[in-house]
CSV table of C-alpha atoms and ligand atoms in Angstrom, one decimal:
chain,number,residue,atom,x,y,z
A,1314,MET,CA,12.3,25.4,37.6
A,1315,PRO,CA,10.1,26.9,40.3
A,1316,ASN,CA,9.6,25.4,43.8
A,1317,GLN,CA,12.5,23.0,43.6
A,1318,ARG,CA,12.1,21.1,46.9
A,1319,LEU,CA,15.7,19.8,47.1
A,1320,LEU,CA,17.5,22.9,45.7
A,1321,ASN,CA,21.3,22.6,46.2
A,1322,ARG,CA,20.9,19.7,48.6
A,1323,ILE,CA,23.6,17.1,48.4
A,1324,ALA,CA,22.3,13.5,48.0
A,1325,ILE,CA,23.9,10.1,47.9
A,1326,VAL,CA,21.7,7.5,46.2
A,1327,THR,CA,22.9,3.9,46.4
A,1328,GLY,CA,21.9,1.4,43.7
A,1329,SER,CA,21.8,4.4,41.4
A,1330,SER,CA,22.6,2.6,38.1
A,1331,GLN,CA,19.1,1.2,37.3
A,1332,GLY,CA,15.6,0.7,38.4
A,1333,ILE,CA,14.2,2.7,41.3
A,1334,GLY,CA,17.6,4.2,42.2
A,1335,ARG,CA,18.1,5.7,38.8
A,1336,GLU,CA,14.7,7.3,38.8
A,1337,ILE,CA,15.4,8.7,42.3
A,1338,CYS,CA,18.5,10.4,40.9
A,1339,ASN,CA,16.3,11.8,38.0
A,1340,GLN,CA,13.6,13.1,40.3
A,1341,PHE,CA,16.1,14.5,42.8
A,1342,PHE,CA,17.8,16.3,39.9
A,1343,GLU,CA,14.4,17.7,38.8
A,1344,GLU,CA,14.0,19.0,42.4
A,1345,GLY,CA,17.4,20.8,42.3
A,1346,ALA,CA,19.6,18.3,44.2
A,1347,GLN,CA,23.2,17.6,43.4
A,1348,LEU,CA,24.0,13.9,43.3
A,1349,VAL,CA,26.5,11.2,44.2
A,1350,CYS,CA,25.5,8.0,42.4
A,1351,ALA,CA,26.8,4.9,44.2
A,1352,ASP,CA,26.7,1.4,42.8
A,1353,LEU,CA,28.8,-1.6,41.9
A,1354,ARG,CA,29.1,-0.3,38.4
A,1355,PRO,CA,28.1,2.9,36.7
A,1356,THR,CA,25.9,1.4,33.9
A,1357,GLY,CA,22.9,-0.7,35.0
A,1358,GLN,CA,21.2,-3.6,33.4
A,1359,GLY,CA,19.4,-2.4,30.2
A,1360,GLU,CA,20.9,1.1,30.4
A,1361,GLU,CA,23.2,2.7,27.8
A,1362,VAL,CA,24.1,5.9,29.6
A,1363,PRO,CA,25.4,5.8,33.2
A,1364,THR,CA,23.1,7.7,35.6
A,1365,HIS,CA,25.6,10.4,36.5
A,1366,ASP,CA,26.4,11.1,32.9
A,1367,TRP,CA,22.6,11.3,32.1
A,1368,ILE,CA,22.1,13.8,34.9
A,1369,VAL,CA,25.1,15.9,33.7
A,1370,GLN,CA,23.8,15.8,30.1
A,1371,LYS,CA,20.6,17.3,31.4
A,1372,GLY,CA,22.4,20.2,33.1
A,1373,GLY,CA,22.7,18.8,36.6
A,1374,LYS,CA,25.6,18.0,38.9
A,1375,ALA,CA,26.4,14.4,39.6
A,1376,ILE,CA,29.4,12.1,40.2
A,1377,PHE,CA,29.7,8.3,40.3
A,1378,VAL,CA,31.5,6.6,43.2
A,1379,LYS,CA,32.0,2.8,42.8
A,1380,THR,CA,30.6,1.4,46.0
A,1381,ASP,CA,29.8,-2.0,47.5
A,1382,VAL,CA,27.4,-1.1,50.2
A,1383,SER,CA,28.3,-4.1,52.3
A,1384,ASN,CA,31.9,-2.8,52.6
A,1385,ALA,CA,32.7,-0.3,55.4
A,1386,ASP,CA,35.8,1.0,53.6
A,1387,ASP,CA,33.7,1.7,50.5
A,1388,TRP,CA,31.3,3.7,52.7
A,1389,LYS,CA,34.2,5.8,54.3
A,1390,ALA,CA,35.5,6.5,50.8
A,1391,LEU,CA,32.0,7.4,49.5
A,1392,ILE,CA,31.3,9.9,52.3
A,1393,ALA,CA,34.8,11.4,51.9
A,1394,ASN,CA,34.3,11.8,48.1
A,1395,THR,CA,31.0,13.4,48.7
A,1396,VAL,CA,32.4,16.0,51.2
A,1397,GLU,CA,35.4,16.6,49.0
A,1398,GLU,CA,33.2,17.3,45.9
A,1399,TYR,CA,30.3,19.2,47.5
A,1400,GLY,CA,31.3,20.2,51.1
A,1401,ARG,CA,28.5,18.4,52.9
A,1402,LEU,CA,26.0,15.5,52.8
A,1403,ASP,CA,22.3,16.4,53.3
A,1404,ILE,CA,20.5,13.3,52.1
A,1405,LEU,CA,21.3,9.6,52.1
A,1406,VAL,CA,19.0,7.2,50.1
A,1407,ASN,CA,19.9,3.6,50.9
A,1408,ASN,CA,18.2,2.0,47.9
A,1409,ALA,CA,20.7,-0.7,46.8
A,1410,GLY,CA,19.5,-4.2,47.3
A,1411,ILE,CA,19.3,-7.8,46.0
A,1412,CYS,CA,16.5,-10.4,45.8
A,1413,THR,CA,17.8,-13.7,44.5
A,1414,GLU,CA,15.4,-16.1,46.1
A,1415,ALA,CA,12.0,-15.0,44.7
A,1416,ASN,CA,12.1,-16.9,41.4
A,1417,ASN,CA,12.7,-20.1,43.3
A,1418,PRO,CA,11.3,-19.7,46.8
A,1419,GLN,CA,12.1,-22.4,49.3
A,1420,PRO,CA,10.3,-23.4,52.5
A,1421,ILE,CA,12.3,-22.5,55.7
A,1422,ASP,CA,13.7,-26.0,56.1
A,1423,GLU,CA,15.3,-25.9,52.7
A,1424,VAL,CA,16.5,-22.3,52.5
A,1425,ASP,CA,20.1,-22.0,51.2
A,1426,GLU,CA,22.2,-20.6,54.0
A,1427,ALA,CA,24.6,-18.7,51.7
A,1428,ALA,CA,21.7,-17.0,50.0
A,1429,PHE,CA,20.2,-16.1,53.4
A,1430,ASP,CA,23.6,-14.5,54.5
A,1431,ALA,CA,24.0,-12.6,51.2
A,1432,HIS,CA,20.6,-10.9,51.7
A,1433,LEU,CA,21.5,-9.9,55.2
A,1434,LYS,CA,25.0,-8.7,54.1
A,1435,ILE,CA,23.8,-6.4,51.3
A,1436,ASN,CA,20.3,-5.4,52.2
A,1437,THR,CA,20.7,-5.0,56.0
A,1438,ARG,CA,24.4,-4.5,56.7
A,1439,GLY,CA,24.6,-2.2,53.7
A,1440,VAL,CA,21.8,0.1,55.2
A,1441,PHE,CA,23.4,-0.1,58.7
A,1442,LEU,CA,26.8,1.0,57.4
A,1443,GLY,CA,25.4,3.8,55.3
A,1444,CYS,CA,23.4,5.2,58.2
A,1445,LYS,CA,26.4,4.9,60.5
A,1446,TYR,CA,28.9,6.8,58.3
A,1447,ALA,CA,26.4,9.3,57.0
A,1448,VAL,CA,25.2,10.2,60.5
A,1449,GLN,CA,28.9,10.8,61.5
A,1450,GLN,CA,29.2,13.3,58.8
A,1451,MET,CA,25.7,14.9,59.2
A,1452,LYS,CA,26.3,15.5,62.9
A,1453,LYS,CA,29.2,17.8,62.1
A,1454,GLN,CA,27.2,20.0,59.8
A,1455,GLU,CA,25.2,23.2,60.5
A,1456,PRO,CA,21.4,22.7,60.2
A,1457,HIS,CA,19.4,24.2,57.4
A,1458,ALA,CA,16.7,26.8,58.0
A,1459,CYS,CA,14.1,24.1,58.6
A,1460,GLY,CA,16.1,22.9,61.6
A,1461,LEU,CA,17.4,19.7,59.9
A,1462,ARG,CA,21.0,18.8,59.1
A,1463,GLY,CA,20.2,15.4,57.5
A,1464,TRP,CA,17.6,13.2,55.9
A,1465,ILE,CA,17.9,9.4,55.6
A,1466,VAL,CA,15.6,7.4,53.3
A,1467,ASN,CA,16.0,3.6,53.6
A,1468,PHE,CA,14.5,1.0,51.2
A,1469,ALA,CA,12.7,-1.8,53.0
A,1470,SER,CA,9.9,-3.7,51.2
A,1471,MET,CA,6.3,-4.9,51.4
A,1472,VAL,CA,7.9,-8.1,52.8
A,1473,ALA,CA,8.5,-6.2,56.0
A,1474,ASN,CA,4.8,-6.7,56.5
A,1475,ILE,CA,4.1,-10.1,54.8
A,1476,GLY,CA,5.9,-13.4,54.6
A,1477,MET,CA,7.9,-14.1,51.5
A,1478,PRO,CA,11.3,-15.9,50.9
A,1479,ALA,CA,13.3,-16.0,54.1
A,1480,GLY,CA,16.5,-14.2,53.4
A,1481,TYR,CA,15.0,-11.3,51.6
A,1482,THR,CA,12.1,-11.0,54.1
A,1483,ALA,CA,14.5,-11.1,57.1
A,1484,SER,CA,16.8,-8.5,55.5
A,1485,LYS,CA,14.0,-6.1,54.8
A,1486,GLY,CA,12.1,-6.6,58.0
A,1487,ALA,CA,15.4,-5.6,59.7
A,1488,VAL,CA,15.6,-2.4,57.7
A,1489,ALA,CA,12.1,-1.4,58.7
A,1490,ALA,CA,12.8,-2.1,62.4
A,1491,MET,CA,16.3,-0.5,62.3
A,1492,THR,CA,14.9,2.7,60.7
A,1493,LYS,CA,12.9,3.3,63.9
A,1494,THR,CA,16.1,2.9,66.0
A,1495,ILE,CA,18.1,5.2,63.7
A,1496,ALA,CA,15.3,7.8,63.8
A,1497,LEU,CA,15.3,7.9,67.7
A,1498,ASP,CA,19.1,7.9,67.9
A,1499,VAL,CA,19.5,11.0,65.7
A,1500,ALA,CA,16.2,12.9,66.3
A,1501,LYS,CA,17.8,15.4,68.8
A,1502,GLN,CA,20.6,16.0,66.3
A,1503,GLY,CA,18.2,17.3,63.6
A,1504,ILE,CA,18.3,14.2,61.4
A,1505,VAL,CA,15.2,12.3,60.2
A,1506,ALA,CA,15.2,8.7,59.1
A,1507,ASN,CA,12.3,6.9,57.3
A,1508,SER,CA,11.8,4.0,55.1
A,1509,ILE,CA,9.8,3.2,52.0
A,1510,CYS,CA,8.3,-0.2,51.7
A,1511,PRO,CA,7.7,-0.8,47.9
A,1512,GLY,CA,5.2,-3.3,46.5
A,1513,PHE,CA,5.7,-5.1,43.2
A,1514,THR,CA,7.4,-2.6,41.0
A,1515,GLN,CA,8.4,-2.8,37.3
A,1516,THR,CA,12.2,-3.1,37.4
A,1517,ALA,CA,14.8,-5.8,36.5
A,1518,MET,CA,14.4,-7.1,40.0
A,1519,LEU,CA,10.7,-7.8,39.5
A,1520,ASP,CA,11.4,-9.4,36.1
A,1521,ASN,CA,14.0,-11.7,37.6
A,1522,ALA,CA,11.7,-12.5,40.6
A,1523,LEU,CA,8.7,-13.4,38.4
A,1524,GLY,CA,10.8,-15.4,36.0
A,1525,GLY,CA,10.5,-13.0,33.0
A,1526,ALA,CA,8.4,-10.2,31.9
A,1527,LEU,CA,5.6,-12.4,30.3
A,1528,SER,CA,5.3,-15.2,32.9
A,1529,SER,CA,2.0,-16.5,34.3
A,1530,ALA,CA,3.2,-15.6,37.8
A,1531,ARG,CA,3.2,-12.1,36.6
A,1532,ASP,CA,-0.5,-12.2,35.7
A,1533,ALA,CA,-1.4,-13.7,39.0
A,1534,VAL,CA,0.5,-11.0,41.0
A,1535,LEU,CA,-1.1,-8.3,38.9
A,1536,ALA,CA,-4.6,-9.6,39.6
A,1537,ALA,CA,-3.9,-9.3,43.3
A,1538,LEU,CA,-2.9,-5.6,43.2
A,1539,PRO,CA,-5.8,-3.3,44.4
A,1540,ARG,CA,-4.7,-0.4,42.2
A,1541,GLY,CA,-4.6,-2.7,39.1
A,1542,ARG,CA,-1.1,-2.0,38.0
A,1543,PHE,CA,2.5,-2.7,39.0
A,1544,GLY,CA,4.4,0.1,40.7
A,1545,GLU,CA,6.7,2.3,38.7
A,1546,ALA,CA,10.1,3.5,39.8
A,1547,ARG,CA,8.7,7.0,39.7
A,1548,ASP,CA,6.1,6.1,42.4
A,1549,HIS,CA,9.0,5.5,44.9
A,1550,ALA,CA,11.1,8.3,43.6
A,1551,ARG,CA,8.4,10.9,44.4
A,1552,ALA,CA,7.9,9.4,47.8
A,1553,ALA,CA,11.6,9.7,48.4
A,1554,VAL,CA,11.5,13.4,47.3
A,1555,TYR,CA,8.9,14.0,50.0
A,1556,LEU,CA,10.8,12.1,52.7
A,1557,ALA,CA,14.0,14.0,51.8
A,1558,SER,CA,12.4,17.4,51.8
A,1559,ASP,CA,11.7,20.2,54.4
A,1560,ASP,CA,8.1,19.0,54.2
A,1561,ALA,CA,9.1,15.9,56.1
A,1562,ALA,CA,10.9,17.8,58.9
A,1563,TRP,CA,8.6,16.3,61.6
A,1564,VAL,CA,8.2,12.9,60.0
A,1565,THR,CA,10.7,10.3,61.3
A,1566,GLY,CA,10.7,6.6,62.1
A,1567,VAL,CA,8.0,5.9,59.5
A,1568,ASN,CA,7.8,2.9,57.2
A,1569,LEU,CA,5.8,4.2,54.3
A,1570,ASN,CA,4.0,1.6,52.2
A,1571,VAL,CA,4.2,2.5,48.5
A,1572,ASP,CA,2.5,-0.6,47.2
A,1573,GLY,CA,-0.8,0.3,45.4
A,1574,GLY,CA,-2.8,-1.0,48.4
A,1575,LEU,CA,-1.3,-4.5,48.5
A,1576,THR,CA,-0.7,-4.5,52.3
A,1577,ALA,CA,-4.0,-2.8,53.0
A,1578,GLN,CA,-5.8,-6.0,52.2
B,2280,NAD,N1,11.2,-3.8,42.3
B,2280,NAD,C1,10.4,-4.3,43.3
B,2280,NAD,O1,9.3,-4.9,43.1
B,2280,NAD,C2,10.8,-4.0,44.8
B,2280,NAD,C3,9.9,-4.3,45.8
B,2280,NAD,C4,10.2,-4.1,47.1
B,2280,NAD,C5,11.4,-3.5,47.4
B,2280,NAD,N2,12.3,-3.2,46.4
B,2280,NAD,C6,13.6,-2.6,46.9
B,2280,NAD,O2,13.8,-1.4,46.2
B,2280,NAD,C7,15.2,-1.2,46.0
B,2280,NAD,C8,15.5,-1.0,44.5
B,2280,NAD,O3,15.1,-2.1,43.8
B,2280,NAD,P1,15.0,-2.2,42.2
B,2280,NAD,O4,13.8,-2.9,41.8
B,2280,NAD,O5,15.3,-0.9,41.5
B,2280,NAD,O6,16.3,-3.2,42.0
B,2280,NAD,P2,17.3,-3.4,40.8
B,2280,NAD,O7,17.8,-4.8,40.9
B,2280,NAD,O8,16.7,-3.0,39.5
B,2280,NAD,O9,18.5,-2.4,41.1
B,2280,NAD,C9,19.3,-2.6,42.3
B,2280,NAD,C10,20.5,-1.8,42.2
B,2280,NAD,O10,21.3,-2.0,43.4
B,2280,NAD,C11,22.7,-2.3,43.0
B,2280,NAD,N3,23.3,-3.1,44.0
B,2280,NAD,C12,23.1,-4.4,44.3
B,2280,NAD,N4,24.0,-4.8,45.2
B,2280,NAD,C13,24.8,-3.8,45.5
B,2280,NAD,C14,25.9,-3.6,46.4
B,2280,NAD,N5,26.4,-4.6,47.1
B,2280,NAD,N6,26.5,-2.4,46.4
B,2280,NAD,C15,26.0,-1.4,45.7
B,2280,NAD,N7,25.0,-1.5,44.8
B,2280,NAD,C16,24.4,-2.7,44.7
B,2280,NAD,C17,22.6,-3.0,41.6
B,2280,NAD,O11,23.8,-2.9,40.9
B,2280,NAD,C18,21.4,-2.2,41.0
B,2280,NAD,O12,21.9,-1.1,40.3
B,2280,NAD,C19,15.9,-2.5,46.5
B,2280,NAD,O13,16.3,-2.2,47.8
B,2280,NAD,C20,14.8,-3.5,46.5
B,2280,NAD,O14,15.0,-4.5,47.5
B,2280,NAD,C21,12.0,-3.4,45.1
């Protein structure tokens, strides 16, 4: 395949078993990357073949490492497994996340505290830990010809820009803000860090949030989308390819809205 933009780059993708994460693995494979698929379980909701097996069946290189992104020991093992298998780590995609409030949103004075904490633990602490342990590894590595030794792509959300349920919104706003901190902390070391802020995208998370694939809430959301369709996992996976490539060598600390124009309104 000509012009593979991630040829032989070593990439960890969290939340790899379904939805956006699975398609990131697929697009990264198409671009020549070698993959470490990290998730709570290898087979995602609605999938028959685990992502790493799918990539290997297509002729790529991929392994699965069982990982809870909120657990520091899991991150240490994930980075160690990656270096043992491939020798280095070029790209970290912090895609894993949860959104359990959207199908029953509560006003701030009624928000469930355990649900709030769970969003911070997985969506924010998970990204923090991933960046912390990936940067420790990336700093030890020789840079590529483009001058970079590492790329970080975090998944925030449109809710970093607009108010939605409290726990999810706080957790994703924190990712967008922290991405700028990370970008500045590692800029001199040849590492770039950016985030993608997805809008409403057709995955299991959206189906759960809107109360099923055929709900009236779904029609109302669709009517509000300037581009006239829901996002697809591929929309975000292609954005991630760009942010993980040499083409983004001078792009860092950016929160990229991939939302069909939703937050331009
Ligand atoms: N789908 C949307 O409309 C939308 C909108 C904005 C942002 N996002 C963000 O995009 C990312 C991907 O979303 P998606 O729609 O593909 O979601 P999804 O629910 O389909 O997939 C999420 C994946 O993350 C994994 N995961 C959850 N908790 C984990 C943990 N503790 N450790 C490891 N893995 C864990 C799940 O097992 C699953 O495979 C998420 O960060 C999400 O918040 C999605």
